[in-house]
Coordinates of C-alpha atoms in Angstrom, one line a residue:
M1 CA 135.8 101.0 90.5
N2 CA 133.3 98.5 89.8
R3 CA 130.7 99.1 87.1
P4 CA 127.4 100.0 88.4
V5 CA 124.5 97.8 88.4
L6 CA 120.6 97.5 89.4
L7 CA 120.0 96.8 92.7
S8 CA 117.7 93.9 92.2
D9 CA 120.6 92.4 89.8
L10 CA 123.0 92.4 93.0
P11 CA 124.2 89.0 94.2
L12 CA 123.2 88.0 97.5
G13 CA 124.8 88.9 100.1
T14 CA 127.2 91.6 98.2
S15 CA 127.3 95.0 99.5
A16 CA 127.3 98.2 97.0
R17 CA 127.0 102.0 97.2
I18 CA 123.9 104.0 95.6
T19 CA 124.7 105.9 93.0
A20 CA 121.6 107.0 91.4
I21 CA 117.8 106.6 92.3
E22 CA 115.5 106.8 89.2
G23 CA 112.2 107.9 89.2
T24 CA 110.2 111.2 90.3
A25 CA 111.2 113.5 93.2
A26 CA 108.2 111.8 94.9
W27 CA 109.7 108.4 94.6
Q28 CA 112.9 109.3 95.9
R29 CA 111.9 111.1 98.9
R30 CA 110.0 108.0 99.8
L31 CA 113.0 106.0 99.2
A32 CA 115.1 108.7 101.0
A33 CA 112.6 108.3 104.0
V34 CA 113.7 104.9 104.9
G35 CA 117.6 105.4 103.8
F36 CA 117.9 104.9 100.4
T37 CA 119.8 108.3 99.4
V38 CA 122.8 108.2 97.1
G39 CA 126.3 107.2 98.9
Q40 CA 124.5 105.3 101.3
T41 CA 125.7 101.4 101.6
V42 CA 123.3 98.6 101.0
T43 CA 123.4 95.1 101.1
L44 CA 121.2 92.8 99.4
L45 CA 120.2 90.1 102.2
R46 CA 117.5 87.7 100.4
R47 CA 115.1 87.2 97.5
A48 CA 111.6 85.7 98.6
P49 CA 111.1 82.4 96.9
F50 CA 108.0 82.8 95.0
S51 CA 107.5 86.5 95.0
Q52 CA 109.6 89.3 93.5
T53 CA 110.4 91.1 97.1
F54 CA 113.8 91.6 98.4
A55 CA 115.4 92.1 101.9
V56 CA 117.9 94.8 101.9
R57 CA 119.9 96.1 104.3
V58 CA 120.2 99.9 104.3
G59 CA 123.5 101.2 106.3
T60 CA 124.2 98.9 109.1
L61 CA 121.1 98.6 111.0
T62 CA 117.9 99.0 108.7
D63 CA 116.2 96.1 107.2
V64 CA 114.0 97.1 104.5
A65 CA 111.5 94.9 102.1
L66 CA 111.6 96.2 98.8
R67 CA 109.4 95.2 95.5
A68 CA 111.7 94.0 92.4
T69 CA 110.4 96.9 90.3
D70 CA 111.2 99.3 93.2
A71 CA 114.6 97.8 93.0
R72 CA 115.1 98.6 89.7
T73 CA 115.2 102.0 90.2
I74 CA 118.3 101.8 92.3
L75 CA 121.7 101.8 90.5
V76 CA 124.3 100.8 93.0
E77 CA 128.1 100.3 92.5
P78 CA 129.3 96.7 93.8
L79 CA 131.7 97.2 96.7
K80 CA 134.9 95.3 96.9
N81 CA 134.7 92.6 99.7

């Protein structure tokens, strides 16, 4: 089992499983609406070069843009490749 890290600290191209989402219940519901739920697999695809924005794949088909401050609320456990 790998050590949990923040989604914002995940290396590019790495897949991970969400272990916790911090923040208010409203924030957790907002993330759940686009697929960010505990147990879901995510992959960090890209970091925008001059902004604090990430492209994240949720599951196998959904790509989402996420601010770095928001990505810091999501705790993930990297999967072994």
